[in-house]
């Protein structure tokens, strides 16, 4: 089975802090994705990556950055956390074909106070 | 731009009853369509997908979905729900503009009553 793990299930940070969310997949997938999930808004794509050291902006990249130094690891960075970034963050990975068949991690619920 | 609409925010069904969750999409070309399920406290799990061919697709956990091009719909069905089906369900469409990605609906929360 594909396994996607996220470093924390729950995280509480203060406004202005730099926050790192880590995601690791064990199936040698080329593609990795970061989403945020908010009630009534569904999942929205923040960033994605199709290869090591490669990244593409999703629909809501503002206030976020990413890093992919190794194939299995994709990090989401909040440079200066704000209260409007309180959300559930979901990481996913997928093989090259089909890209859309994404496998999700359990999520990190981030609260910024 | 592509979009996915799930008109029902919350549905309550009795255990053993049939279920239909609605999904409508807007996309100019032939869509790739998906249903995902999210159990409480969990990530999303792929239930089923439609790429081409037979418009009635079978998925895991006894779910099926039917693609109707004329109605731009991809509704999810199950003949008899179980208490363990209580979860949130997301419909998604896959689009390709150089880099393939998924666009999700806002989700339907399913409650099962005994």
Coordinates of N, CA, C and O in Angstrom, one line a residue, chain A:
Chain A
X1 N 0.8 -1.2 0.0 CA 0.0 0.0 0.0 C 0.9 1.2 0.0 O 1.9 1.3 0.6
X2 N 0.4 2.2 -0.7 CA 1.0 3.5 -0.7 C 0.9 4.1 0.7 O -0.2 4.1 1.3
X3 N 2.0 4.7 1.2 CA 1.8 5.4 2.4 C 2.4 6.8 2.3 O 3.5 7.0 1.9
X4 N 1.5 7.7 2.7 CA 1.9 9.1 2.8 C 1.8 9.5 4.2 O 0.7 9.4 4.8
X5 N 2.9 10.0 4.8 CA 2.9 10.4 6.2 C 3.2 11.9 6.3 O 3.9 12.5 5.5
X6 N 2.6 12.5 7.3 CA 2.8 13.9 7.6 C 3.3 14.0 9.0 O 2.9 13.3 9.9
X7 N 4.2 15.0 9.2 CA 5.0 15.0 10.4 C 4.2 15.2 11.7 O 4.6 14.7 12.7
X8 N 3.1 15.9 11.6 CA 2.3 16.2 12.8 C 0.8 16.1 12.4 O 0.4 16.4 11.3
X9 N 0.0 15.6 13.4 CA -1.4 15.6 13.2 C -2.0 16.9 13.6 O -3.0 17.4 13.0
X10 N -1.5 17.5 14.7 CA -1.9 18.7 15.2 C -0.7 19.6 15.5 O 0.3 19.2 16.0
X11 N -0.9 20.9 15.2 CA 0.2 21.9 15.4 C -0.4 23.2 15.8 O -1.4 23.6 15.2
X12 N 0.2 23.8 16.9 CA -0.3 25.1 17.3 C 0.9 26.1 17.2 O 2.0 25.8 17.8
X13 N 0.8 27.2 16.5 CA 1.8 28.1 16.3 C 1.3 29.5 16.6 O 0.1 29.8 16.5
X14 N 2.3 30.4 16.8 CA 1.9 31.8 17.1 C 2.1 32.6 15.8 O 2.9 32.3 14.9
X15 N 1.3 33.7 15.7 CA 1.4 34.6 14.6 C 2.8 35.1 14.4 O 3.5 35.4 15.4
X16 N 3.3 35.0 13.1 CA 4.6 35.5 12.8 C 5.7 34.4 12.8 O 6.8 34.6 12.3
X17 N 5.4 33.3 13.4 CA 6.3 32.2 13.4 C 6.5 31.6 12.0 O 5.6 31.6 11.2
X18 N 7.7 31.0 11.8 CA 7.9 30.2 10.6 C 7.6 28.8 10.9 O 8.0 28.2 11.9
X19 N 6.7 28.2 10.0 CA 6.2 26.9 10.2 C 6.6 26.0 9.1 O 6.5 26.3 7.9
X20 N 7.0 24.8 9.4 CA 7.4 23.7 8.5 C 6.4 22.6 8.6 O 6.3 22.0 9.7
X21 N 5.8 22.2 7.5 CA 5.0 21.0 7.5 C 5.7 20.0 6.5 O 6.0 20.3 5.4
X22 N 5.9 18.8 7.1 CA 6.7 17.8 6.3 C 5.8 16.7 5.8 O 4.9 16.3 6.5
X23 N 6.1 16.2 4.6 CA 5.3 15.1 4.0 C 6.3 14.1 3.4 O 7.2 14.6 2.7
X24 N 6.1 12.8 3.7 CA 7.0 11.8 3.1 C 6.1 10.7 2.5 O 5.2 10.3 3.1
X25 N 6.5 10.3 1.3 CA 5.8 9.1 0.7 C 6.8 8.1 0.3 O 8.0 8.3 0.1
X26 N 6.3 6.8 0.4 CA 7.2 5.7 0.3 C 7.0 4.9 -1.0 O 7.5 3.7 -1.1
X27 N 6.4 5.4 -2.0 CA 6.1 4.7 -3.2 C 6.9 5.2 -4.4 O 6.5 4.9 -5.6
X28 N 7.9 6.0 -4.2 CA 8.7 6.5 -5.3 C 7.9 7.3 -6.3 O 8.2 7.2 -7.5
X29 N 6.9 7.9 -5.9 CA 6.0 8.8 -6.8 C 6.8 10.0 -7.2 O 7.5 10.7 -6.4
X30 N 6.5 10.4 -8.5 CA 7.2 11.6 -8.9 C 6.5 12.9 -8.5 O 7.1 13.9 -8.3
X31 N 5.1 12.8 -8.4 CA 4.3 14.0 -8.1 C 3.9 14.1 -6.6 O 3.5 13.1 -6.0
X32 N 4.0 15.3 -6.1 CA 3.6 15.6 -4.8 C 2.8 16.9 -4.7 O 3.1 17.8 -5.5
X33 N 1.8 17.0 -3.8 CA 0.9 18.1 -3.7 C 0.7 18.5 -2.3 O 0.7 17.7 -1.4
X34 N 0.4 19.8 -2.1 CA -0.1 20.3 -0.9 C -1.4 21.0 -1.1 O -1.5 21.9 -2.0
X35 N -2.4 20.6 -0.3 CA -3.7 21.3 -0.3 C -4.0 21.8 1.1 O -3.5 21.3 2.1
X36 N -4.9 22.8 1.1 CA -5.5 23.1 2.4 C -7.0 22.9 2.3 O -7.6 23.0 1.2
X37 N -7.6 22.4 3.4 CA -9.0 22.1 3.4 C -9.7 22.9 4.4 O -9.4 22.9 5.6
X38 N -10.8 23.6 4.0 CA -11.5 24.5 4.9 C -13.0 24.2 4.7 O -13.5 23.9 3.6
X39 N -13.8 24.2 5.8 CA -15.2 23.9 5.7 C -15.9 24.8 4.6 O -15.7 26.0 4.6
X40 N -16.7 24.1 3.8 CA -17.4 24.9 2.7 C -16.6 25.3 1.5 O -17.2 25.8 0.5
X41 N -15.3 25.0 1.6 CA -14.4 25.4 0.4 C -13.8 24.2 -0.2 O -13.2 24.3 -1.2
X42 N -13.9 23.0 0.4 CA -13.3 21.8 -0.1 C -11.8 21.9 0.0 O -11.2 22.5 0.9
X43 N -11.1 21.2 -1.0 CA -9.7 21.2 -1.0 C -9.2 22.2 -2.1 O -9.7 22.2 -3.2
X44 N -8.2 23.0 -1.7 CA -7.6 24.0 -2.6 C -6.1 23.7 -2.7 O -5.5 23.6 -1.7
X45 N -5.6 23.7 -3.9 CA -4.2 23.4 -4.2 C -3.3 24.5 -3.9 O -3.5 25.6 -4.5
X46 N -2.3 24.3 -3.1 CA -1.4 25.4 -2.7 C -0.2 25.3 -3.7 O 0.1 26.3 -4.3
X47 N 0.5 24.2 -3.7 CA 1.7 24.0 -4.5 C 1.7 22.6 -4.9 O 1.2 21.7 -4.3
X48 N 2.4 22.3 -6.0 CA 2.7 20.9 -6.4 C 4.1 20.8 -7.0 O 4.7 21.8 -7.4
X49 N 4.6 19.6 -7.1 CA 5.9 19.3 -7.6 C 5.9 18.1 -8.4 O 5.4 17.0 -8.0
X50 N 6.5 18.2 -9.6 CA 6.6 17.0 -10.5 C 8.0 16.4 -10.5 O 8.2 15.4 -11.2
X51 N 8.9 16.9 -9.8 CA 10.2 16.3 -9.7 C 11.0 17.0 -8.6 O 10.6 18.1 -8.1
X52 N 12.1 16.4 -8.3 CA 13.0 17.0 -7.3 C 13.4 18.4 -7.7 O 13.7 18.6 -8.8
X53 N 13.4 19.3 -6.7 CA 13.8 20.7 -6.9 C 12.9 21.4 -7.9 O 13.2 22.5 -8.3
X54 N 11.8 20.9 -8.2 CA 10.8 21.5 -9.1 C 9.5 21.8 -8.3 O 9.1 21.0 -7.5
X55 N 8.9 23.0 -8.6 CA 7.7 23.3 -8.0 C 6.8 24.2 -8.9 O 7.4 24.9 -9.7
X56 N 5.5 24.1 -8.7 CA 4.6 24.9 -9.4 C 3.6 25.4 -8.5 O 3.1 24.7 -7.6
X57 N 3.1 26.7 -8.7 CA 2.1 27.3 -7.9 C 0.7 26.6 -8.2 O 0.4 26.4 -9.4
X58 N 0.0 26.5 -7.2 CA -1.4 26.0 -7.3 C -2.3 27.2 -7.4 O -2.0 28.3 -7.9
X59 N -3.5 27.0 -6.8 CA -4.5 28.0 -6.9 C -4.4 29.1 -5.8 O -4.8 30.2 -6.0
X60 N -3.8 28.8 -4.7 CA -3.7 29.7 -3.5 C -2.3 29.7 -2.9 O -2.1 29.4 -1.8
X61 N -1.2 30.1 -3.7 CA 0.1 30.0 -3.2 C 0.6 31.1 -2.2 O 1.6 31.0 -1.6
X62 N -0.2 32.2 -2.2 CA 0.2 33.3 -1.4 C 0.4 33.0 0.1 O -0.4 32.4 0.7
X63 N 1.6 33.4 0.6 CA 1.9 33.2 2.0 C 2.5 31.8 2.3 O 2.9 31.5 3.4
X64 N 2.8 31.1 1.2 CA 3.4 29.7 1.3 C 4.6 29.6 0.4 O 4.7 30.3 -0.6
X65 N 5.5 28.7 0.8 CA 6.5 28.3 -0.2 C 6.7 26.8 0.1 O 6.2 26.2 1.0
X66 N 7.5 26.1 -0.8 CA 7.7 24.7 -0.7 C 9.1 24.4 -1.0 O 9.9 25.2 -1.6
X67 N 9.5 23.1 -0.6 CA 10.8 22.6 -0.9 C 10.8 21.2 -1.2 O 10.1 20.4 -0.4
X68 N 11.5 20.8 -2.2 CA 11.6 19.3 -2.5 C 13.0 19.0 -2.8 O 13.4 19.1 -4.0
X69 N 13.8 18.6 -1.9 CA 15.2 18.3 -2.0 C 15.4 16.8 -2.3 O 16.4 16.5 -3.0
X70 N 14.5 16.0 -1.9 CA 14.5 14.6 -2.2 C 13.2 14.1 -2.8 O 12.1 14.7 -2.5
X71 N 13.2 13.1 -3.5 CA 12.0 12.6 -4.2 C 10.9 12.3 -3.3 O 9.7 12.6 -3.5
X72 N 11.2 11.7 -2.1 CA 10.2 11.2 -1.2 C 9.6 12.3 -0.3 O 8.7 12.0 0.4
X73 N 10.2 13.5 -0.2 CA 9.9 14.5 0.8 C 9.5 15.8 0.2 O 10.2 16.3 -0.7
X74 N 8.4 16.3 0.6 CA 7.9 17.6 0.1 C 7.4 18.4 1.3 O 6.5 18.0 2.1
X75 N 8.0 19.6 1.5 CA 7.8 20.4 2.7 C 7.0 21.6 2.3 O 7.3 22.3 1.2
X76 N 6.1 22.0 3.1 CA 5.3 23.2 3.0 C 5.8 24.2 4.1 O 5.9 23.8 5.2
X77 N 6.1 25.4 3.7 CA 6.6 26.4 4.6 C 5.7 27.6 4.7 O 5.4 28.2 3.6
X78 N 5.4 28.0 5.9 CA 4.7 29.3 6.1 C 5.7 30.2 6.6 O 6.2 30.1 7.8
X79 N 6.1 31.2 5.8 CA 7.2 32.0 6.2 C 6.9 32.9 7.5 O 7.8 33.1 8.3
X80 N 5.7 33.4 7.6 CA 5.3 34.1 8.7 C 3.8 33.8 8.9 O 2.9 34.4 8.3
X81 N 3.6 32.9 9.8 CA 2.2 32.4 10.0 C 1.2 33.5 10.4 O 1.5 34.4 11.2
X82 N 0.0 33.4 9.8 CA -1.0 34.3 10.2 C -2.3 33.5 10.5 O -2.4 32.3 10.2
X83 N -3.2 34.2 11.3 CA -4.4 33.5 11.7 C -5.2 32.9 10.6 O -5.9 31.9 10.8
X84 N -5.2 33.6 9.4 CA -6.0 33.1 8.3 C -5.4 31.9 7.7 O -6.0 31.3 6.7
X85 N -4.3 31.4 8.2 CA -3.7 30.2 7.7 C -4.0 29.0 8.6 O -3.6 27.9 8.4
X86 N -4.9 29.2 9.6 CA -5.4 28.2 10.4 C -6.3 27.3 9.5 O -7.2 27.8 8.9
X87 N -5.9 26.0 9.4 CA -6.6 25.1 8.5 C -6.1 23.7 8.6 O -5.2 23.4 9.4
X88 N -6.7 22.8 7.9 CA -6.2 21.4 7.7 C -5.4 21.4 6.5 O -5.8 21.9 5.4
X89 N -4.2 20.9 6.6 CA -3.3 20.8 5.4 C -3.1 19.3 5.1 O -2.8 18.5 5.9
X90 N -3.3 19.0 3.8 CA -3.2 17.7 3.3 C -2.2 17.6 2.2 O -2.1 18.4 1.3
X91 N -1.3 16.5 2.4 CA -0.3 16.2 1.4 C -0.8 15.0 0.6 O -1.5 14.2 1.1
X92 N -0.4 15.0 -0.7 CA -0.7 13.9 -1.5 C 0.4 13.6 -2.5 O 1.2 14.5 -2.8
X93 N 0.5 12.3 -3.0 CA 1.4 12.0 -4.0 C 0.7 11.2 -5.1 O -0.3 10.6 -4.9
X94 N 1.3 11.1 -6.2 CA 0.8 10.3 -7.3 C 1.9 9.9 -8.3 O 2.9 10.6 -8.4
X95 N 1.7 8.8 -9.0 CA 2.7 8.4 -10.0 C 2.6 9.3 -11.2 O 1.7 10.1 -11.3
X96 N 3.6 9.1 -12.1 CA 3.6 9.9 -13.3 C 2.3 9.7 -14.1 O 1.7 10.6 -14.6
X97 N 1.9 8.4 -14.2 CA 0.7 8.1 -14.9 C -0.1 7.1 -14.1 O 0.4 6.1 -13.8
X98 N -1.3 7.4 -13.7 CA -2.0 8.6 -14.0 C -1.8 9.6 -12.9 O -1.8 9.3 -11.7
X99 N -1.5 10.8 -13.3 CA -1.2 11.9 -12.3 C -2.4 12.1 -11.3 O -2.2 12.5 -10.2
X100 N -3.6 12.0 -11.8 CA -4.7 12.3 -11.0 C -5.0 11.3 -9.9 O -5.8 11.6 -9.0
X101 N -4.4 10.1 -9.9 CA -4.7 9.1 -8.9 C -3.9 9.4 -7.7 O -2.8 8.8 -7.5
X102 N -4.3 10.3 -6.9 CA -3.6 10.8 -5.8 C -3.8 10.1 -4.5 O -5.0 9.7 -4.2
X103 N -2.8 9.9 -3.7 CA -2.8 9.2 -2.4 C -2.5 10.3 -1.4 O -1.5 11.0 -1.4
X104 N -3.4 10.3 -0.4 CA -3.4 11.4 0.6 C -2.8 10.9 1.9 O -3.0 9.8 2.4
X105 N -2.1 11.8 2.6 CA -1.7 11.7 4.0 C -2.9 12.0 4.9 O -4.0 12.4 4.5
X106 N -2.7 11.8 6.2 CA -3.8 12.0 7.2 C -4.2 13.4 7.5 O -5.2 13.7 8.1
X107 N -3.3 14.3 7.1 CA -3.5 15.7 7.3 C -2.9 16.3 8.6 O -2.6 15.5 9.6
X108 N -2.6 17.5 8.6 CA -2.1 18.3 9.7 C -3.1 19.4 10.0 O -3.3 20.3 9.2
X109 N -3.6 19.4 11.2 CA -4.5 20.5 11.6 C -3.7 21.6 12.3 O -3.2 21.4 13.4
X110 N -3.5 22.7 11.6 CA -2.7 23.8 12.1 C -3.6 24.9 12.6 O -4.5 25.3 12.0
X111 N -3.2 25.3 13.8 CA -3.9 26.4 14.5 C -2.9 27.5 14.7 O -1.8 27.3 15.3
X112 N -3.2 28.7 14.2 CA -2.3 29.9 14.4 C -3.0 30.9 15.3 O -4.1 31.3 15.0
X113 N -2.3 31.1 16.5 CA -3.0 32.0 17.5 C -2.3 33.4 17.5 O -1.2 33.6 17.1

